[in-house]
Short mmCIF file of C-alpha atoms in Angstrom, two decimals:
data_model
loop_
_atom_site.label_atom_id
_atom_site.label_comp_id
_atom_site.label_asym_id
_atom_site.label_seq_id
_atom_site.Cartn_x
_atom_site.Cartn_y
_atom_site.Cartn_z
CA MET X 291 26.54 9.43 -47.08
CA PRO X 292 27.35 9.69 -43.35
CA ALA X 293 24.88 12.55 -43.07
CA ARG X 294 22.14 10.50 -44.74
CA SER X 295 22.89 7.51 -42.54
CA SER X 296 22.73 9.73 -39.49
CA GLY X 297 19.43 11.21 -40.62
CA ARG X 298 17.99 7.80 -41.40
CA ALA X 299 19.14 6.52 -38.02
CA ARG X 300 17.47 9.44 -36.31
CA GLY X 301 14.31 8.84 -38.33
CA GLU X 302 14.24 5.18 -37.38
CA SER X 303 14.82 6.06 -33.73
CA LEU X 304 11.99 8.57 -33.81
CA ALA X 305 9.68 6.00 -35.42
CA VAL X 306 10.52 3.47 -32.74
CA GLN X 307 9.82 6.04 -30.04
CA ILE X 308 6.47 6.92 -31.60
CA VAL X 309 5.45 3.26 -31.82
CA LEU X 310 6.47 2.57 -28.23
CA ILE X 311 4.67 5.67 -26.95
CA ALA X 312 1.56 4.77 -28.95
CA ILE X 313 1.55 1.23 -27.56
CA SER X 314 1.98 2.53 -24.01
CA LEU X 315 -0.80 5.10 -24.39
CA ALA X 316 -3.12 2.52 -25.94
CA PHE X 317 -2.46 0.14 -23.06
CA LEU X 318 -3.05 2.87 -20.46
CA LEU X 319 -6.24 3.96 -22.20
CA LEU X 320 -7.66 0.46 -22.58
CA PHE X 321 -6.66 -1.16 -19.29
CA LEU X 322 -6.41 1.77 -16.86
CA LEU X 323 -8.15 4.95 -17.95
CA LEU X 324 -11.22 3.37 -19.56
CA PRO X 325 -12.09 1.15 -16.54
CA LEU X 326 -11.57 4.12 -14.22
CA VAL X 327 -13.85 6.35 -16.26
CA THR X 328 -16.41 3.53 -16.41
CA VAL X 329 -16.50 3.35 -12.61
CA PHE X 330 -17.41 7.02 -12.28
CA VAL X 331 -19.86 6.95 -15.20
CA GLU X 332 -21.70 3.93 -13.80
CA ALA X 333 -21.62 5.39 -10.30
CA GLY X 334 -23.55 8.44 -11.45
CA ALA X 335 -25.76 6.71 -14.01
CA ARG X 336 -28.86 6.86 -11.80
CA GLY X 337 -28.38 10.38 -10.56
CA TRP X 338 -27.14 12.07 -7.44
CA GLU X 339 -29.89 10.84 -5.13
CA ALA X 340 -29.21 7.20 -5.96
CA TYR X 341 -25.49 7.79 -5.55
CA ARG X 342 -25.94 9.49 -2.18
CA ALA X 343 -28.26 6.74 -0.99
CA ALA X 344 -25.73 4.07 -1.95
CA ILE X 345 -22.82 5.61 -0.06
CA THR X 346 -24.87 6.67 3.00
CA GLU X 347 -26.64 3.32 3.45
CA PRO X 348 -25.78 1.89 6.92
CA ASP X 349 -23.78 -1.08 5.62
CA ALA X 350 -21.84 1.18 3.26
CA LEU X 351 -21.04 3.64 6.04
CA ALA X 352 -19.94 0.75 8.27
CA ALA X 353 -17.66 -0.52 5.48
CA ILE X 354 -16.17 2.95 4.96
CA ARG X 355 -15.54 3.42 8.69
CA LEU X 356 -14.00 -0.03 9.00
CA THR X 357 -11.72 0.52 5.99
CA LEU X 358 -10.46 3.81 7.41
CA LEU X 359 -10.05 2.29 10.88
CA VAL X 360 -8.03 -0.67 9.62
CA ALA X 361 -5.80 1.63 7.57
CA ALA X 362 -5.44 4.04 10.49
CA ILE X 363 -4.09 1.20 12.66
CA ALA X 364 -2.12 -0.82 10.11
CA VAL X 365 -0.30 2.06 8.43
CA PRO X 366 1.16 3.66 11.61
CA PHE X 367 2.21 0.21 12.82
CA ASN X 368 4.03 -0.42 9.55
CA ILE X 369 5.62 3.02 9.74
CA VAL X 370 7.13 2.30 13.15
CA VAL X 371 8.22 -1.26 12.39
CA GLY X 372 9.35 -0.35 8.86
CA ILE X 373 11.55 2.48 10.14
CA ALA X 374 13.02 0.25 12.84
CA ALA X 375 13.75 -2.56 10.37
CA ALA X 376 15.22 -0.20 7.77
CA TRP X 377 17.39 1.53 10.38
CA ALA X 378 18.71 -1.79 11.69
CA ILE X 379 19.44 -3.15 8.21
CA ALA X 380 21.01 0.01 6.81
CA LYS X 381 23.05 1.12 9.80
CA PHE X 382 24.18 -2.09 11.53
CA GLU X 383 25.77 -5.44 10.78
CA PHE X 384 24.30 -8.40 12.64
CA THR X 385 23.69 -12.12 12.31
CA GLY X 386 20.46 -12.85 10.44
CA LYS X 387 20.46 -9.59 8.48
CA ASN X 388 19.83 -11.32 5.14
CA LEU X 389 17.08 -13.39 6.73
CA LEU X 390 15.38 -10.21 7.96
CA ILE X 391 15.54 -8.72 4.47
CA SER X 392 13.99 -11.89 3.04
CA LEU X 393 11.20 -11.81 5.62
CA ILE X 394 10.42 -8.19 4.74
CA ASP X 395 10.01 -9.23 1.09
CA LEU X 396 7.92 -12.29 1.97
CA PRO X 397 4.48 -10.63 1.55
CA PHE X 398 5.42 -9.74 -2.03
CA SER X 399 5.87 -13.41 -2.91
CA VAL X 400 2.96 -14.92 -0.98
CA SER X 401 -0.58 -14.73 -2.30
CA PRO X 402 -2.80 -12.55 -0.06
CA VAL X 403 -5.35 -15.38 0.03
CA ILE X 404 -2.70 -17.75 1.38
CA SER X 405 -1.69 -15.24 4.04
CA GLY X 406 -5.34 -14.95 5.08
CA LEU X 407 -5.62 -18.72 5.33
CA VAL X 408 -2.53 -18.81 7.54
CA PHE X 409 -4.22 -16.48 10.03
CA VAL X 410 -7.33 -18.66 9.97
CA LEU X 411 -5.21 -21.73 10.68
CA LEU X 412 -3.53 -19.93 13.55
CA PHE X 413 -6.41 -18.06 15.16
CA GLY X 414 -9.58 -19.70 13.83
CA ALA X 415 -11.89 -21.82 15.99
CA GLN X 416 -10.10 -24.97 14.83
CA GLY X 417 -6.68 -23.32 14.60
CA TYR X 418 -3.60 -23.76 16.76
CA PHE X 419 -4.56 -20.98 19.16
CA GLY X 420 -8.32 -21.26 18.65
CA PRO X 421 -9.18 -23.19 21.84
CA TRP X 422 -7.10 -20.85 24.00
CA LEU X 423 -8.68 -17.78 22.41
CA GLN X 424 -12.18 -19.19 22.92
CA ALA X 425 -11.40 -20.02 26.54
CA HIS X 426 -10.39 -16.41 27.16
CA ASP X 427 -13.26 -14.98 25.08
CA LEU X 428 -10.90 -13.44 22.53
CA LYS X 429 -11.74 -13.21 18.85
CA ILE X 430 -9.16 -12.65 16.13
CA VAL X 431 -10.57 -14.15 12.95
CA PHE X 432 -13.92 -12.76 11.71
CA ALA X 433 -13.29 -9.64 13.80
CA LEU X 434 -11.33 -6.39 13.65
CA PRO X 435 -8.02 -7.85 14.93
CA GLY X 436 -7.95 -10.35 12.06
CA LEU X 437 -8.53 -7.61 9.50
CA ILE X 438 -5.71 -5.58 10.99
CA LEU X 439 -3.31 -8.54 11.06
CA ALA X 440 -4.05 -9.43 7.44
CA THR X 441 -3.65 -5.82 6.32
CA VAL X 442 -0.42 -5.34 8.25
CA PHE X 443 1.02 -8.47 6.66
CA VAL X 444 0.31 -7.55 3.04
CA THR X 445 1.35 -3.89 3.44
CA PHE X 446 4.43 -4.31 5.62
CA PRO X 447 7.13 -4.19 2.90
CA PHE X 448 6.16 -0.82 1.41
CA VAL X 449 7.63 1.47 4.06
CA ALA X 450 10.70 -0.62 4.81
CA ARG X 451 11.49 -1.22 1.15
CA GLU X 452 11.44 2.52 0.37
CA LEU X 453 13.67 3.36 3.32
CA ILE X 454 16.33 0.62 3.22
CA PRO X 455 18.13 1.58 -0.01
CA HIS X 456 17.90 5.30 0.79
CA MET X 457 19.39 4.85 4.25
CA GLN X 458 22.12 2.64 2.79
CA SER X 459 22.98 5.24 0.16
CA LEU X 460 23.25 7.97 2.84
CA GLY X 461 25.70 6.01 4.94
CA SER X 462 26.37 6.76 8.61
CA ALA X 463 28.62 9.82 8.40
CA ASP X 464 25.97 12.30 9.56
CA GLU X 465 24.92 10.12 12.49
CA GLU X 466 28.54 9.56 13.56
CA ALA X 467 29.22 13.30 13.42
CA ALA X 468 26.15 14.00 15.59
CA LEU X 469 27.21 11.35 18.11
CA THR X 470 30.71 12.86 18.22
CA LEU X 471 29.16 16.23 19.09
CA GLY X 472 27.40 14.64 22.04
CA ALA X 473 23.89 13.97 20.71
CA SER X 474 22.02 11.03 22.20
CA PRO X 475 20.97 8.14 19.90
CA TRP X 476 17.34 9.25 19.96
CA ARG X 477 18.34 12.84 19.23
CA VAL X 478 20.42 11.60 16.30
CA PHE X 479 17.49 9.63 14.96
CA PHE X 480 14.94 12.44 15.16
CA SER X 481 17.28 15.28 14.18
CA VAL X 482 19.45 13.61 11.54
CA THR X 483 18.24 10.21 10.30
CA LEU X 484 14.52 10.88 10.02
CA PRO X 485 14.80 14.29 8.27
CA ASN X 486 17.20 12.78 5.73
CA VAL X 487 14.68 10.13 4.66
CA LYS X 488 11.41 11.97 5.21
CA TRP X 489 10.38 12.08 1.54
CA SER X 490 11.14 8.40 0.97
CA LEU X 491 9.15 7.68 4.13
CA PHE X 492 6.20 9.74 2.88
CA TYR X 493 6.34 7.94 -0.47
CA GLY X 494 6.28 4.55 1.25
CA VAL X 495 3.40 5.63 3.49
CA LEU X 496 1.34 6.64 0.45
CA LEU X 497 1.84 3.24 -1.17
CA CYS X 498 1.17 1.44 2.11
CA ASN X 499 -2.05 3.36 2.73
CA ALA X 500 -3.33 2.80 -0.81
CA ARG X 501 -2.79 -0.95 -0.51
CA ALA X 502 -4.29 -1.07 2.99
CA MET X 503 -7.57 0.51 1.86
CA GLY X 504 -7.82 -1.53 -1.32
CA GLU X 505 -6.75 -4.95 -0.01
CA PHE X 506 -9.20 -7.71 -0.86
CA GLY X 507 -7.73 -11.22 -0.85
CA ALA X 508 -6.31 -11.57 2.67
CA VAL X 509 -9.10 -9.52 4.24
CA ALA X 510 -11.79 -11.55 2.47
CA VAL X 511 -10.50 -14.77 4.05
CA VAL X 512 -10.30 -13.52 7.64
CA SER X 513 -13.36 -11.26 7.66
CA GLY X 514 -16.19 -13.77 7.27
CA LYS X 515 -17.92 -11.06 5.18
CA ILE X 516 -20.35 -10.09 7.93
CA ARG X 517 -22.33 -7.13 6.62
CA GLY X 518 -22.02 -4.04 8.73
CA VAL X 519 -19.44 -5.71 10.98
CA THR X 520 -16.38 -7.08 9.13
CA ASN X 521 -16.96 -5.90 5.57
CA THR X 522 -14.43 -3.39 4.30
CA MET X 523 -15.17 -1.32 1.21
CA PRO X 524 -13.75 -3.85 -1.31
CA LEU X 525 -15.78 -6.65 0.29
CA HIS X 526 -18.92 -4.52 0.40
CA ILE X 527 -18.51 -3.72 -3.29
CA GLU X 528 -18.24 -7.43 -4.12
CA ILE X 529 -21.39 -8.25 -2.17
CA LEU X 530 -23.37 -5.45 -3.83
CA TYR X 531 -22.24 -6.56 -7.28
CA ASN X 532 -23.07 -10.21 -6.59
CA GLU X 533 -26.55 -9.14 -5.51
CA TYR X 534 -27.04 -7.36 -8.84
CA MET X 535 -26.92 -3.92 -7.22
CA GLY X 536 -24.53 -2.61 -9.82
CA ALA X 537 -25.20 1.11 -9.37
CA ALA X 538 -24.61 0.90 -5.61
CA ALA X 539 -21.47 -1.19 -6.14
CA PHE X 540 -20.05 1.36 -8.57
CA ALA X 541 -20.97 4.21 -6.23
CA VAL X 542 -18.92 2.72 -3.39
CA ALA X 543 -16.21 1.75 -5.87
CA SER X 544 -15.99 5.39 -6.96
CA LEU X 545 -14.99 6.33 -3.41
CA LEU X 546 -12.14 3.84 -3.48
CA ALA X 547 -11.17 5.04 -6.94
CA GLY X 548 -11.22 8.62 -5.67
CA LEU X 549 -8.91 7.70 -2.82
CA ALA X 550 -6.62 5.98 -5.32
CA LEU X 551 -6.58 9.10 -7.49
CA VAL X 552 -5.70 11.28 -4.51
CA THR X 553 -2.85 8.90 -3.71
CA LEU X 554 -1.71 9.01 -7.34
CA VAL X 555 -1.75 12.81 -7.42
CA LEU X 556 0.25 13.04 -4.18
CA LYS X 557 2.67 10.40 -5.46
CA THR X 558 3.13 12.28 -8.75
CA LEU X 559 3.68 15.61 -6.98
CA LEU X 560 6.17 13.97 -4.67
CA GLU X 561 8.09 12.43 -7.56
CA TRP X 562 8.06 15.75 -9.44
CA ARG X 563 9.26 17.79 -6.46
CA TYR X 564 11.67 15.30 -4.91
CA GLY X 565 12.38 12.95 -7.79
CA ASP X 566 16.15 12.88 -7.24
CA VAL X 567 15.80 11.94 -3.59
CA ILE X 568 13.24 9.22 -4.32
CA ALA X 569 15.38 7.87 -7.18
CA ALA X 570 18.33 7.69 -4.81
CA SER X 571 16.20 5.76 -2.32
CA ARG X 572 15.59 3.06 -4.93
CA ARG X 573 19.20 2.46 -5.82
CA HIS X 574 20.71 -0.73 -4.44
#
């Protein structure tokens, strides 16, 4: 009887696993894989010439350049500030530490559209700093600086949030030993701290970059959607689709999807090669 019960228990457990795996695969197929495949199928539906024309059209090229430029500025900024914030939180005790942690998490809890509106209220023509900006011929909203500010805001937590728990789990023993041996604080940081968290940092940068290039809500509010000037790739795709240029919209969307796939592949390889380190970085 115990053997039968054990066998039946194993059979029930296997059945539950099969059902759960089937549900997960069905969900992934229906809500993730199928839409992704549809993007590439629709992008190439009218042939290579139509595809090439859609992605080399001046407004499309301007959107691609702007997307890459915004990411190229926002991501390094978040790397520097994220490392500084994570280092301060993980290695030191100071007044306001919990407040700083809460502020880092703030973009996760605030709608991107709301964050975009905040920048409009601050830097728009009728905003708090609008008159001063106009008097000095400075433009934030509906220009590149506004896009960068909005992108930095929504992507800020990714680097810091990957580094904080990893740095906390490592402790300060290595840094203290290096200081005892006479290393300067900067030497300790670049020779000890940074190498210890490099894979968690790379993981956070991947996530930050993917969000920066695909951000829509906050950027849509502060951009003004000026074609060829302030339209990033997501905004350009929306405009093309609203103008019933579906093939062109899917063509540009396929570029974003391709960038997302590259990020996913790198993320998967990183997790496969350094899974233990990354798992340790997520422990609280």
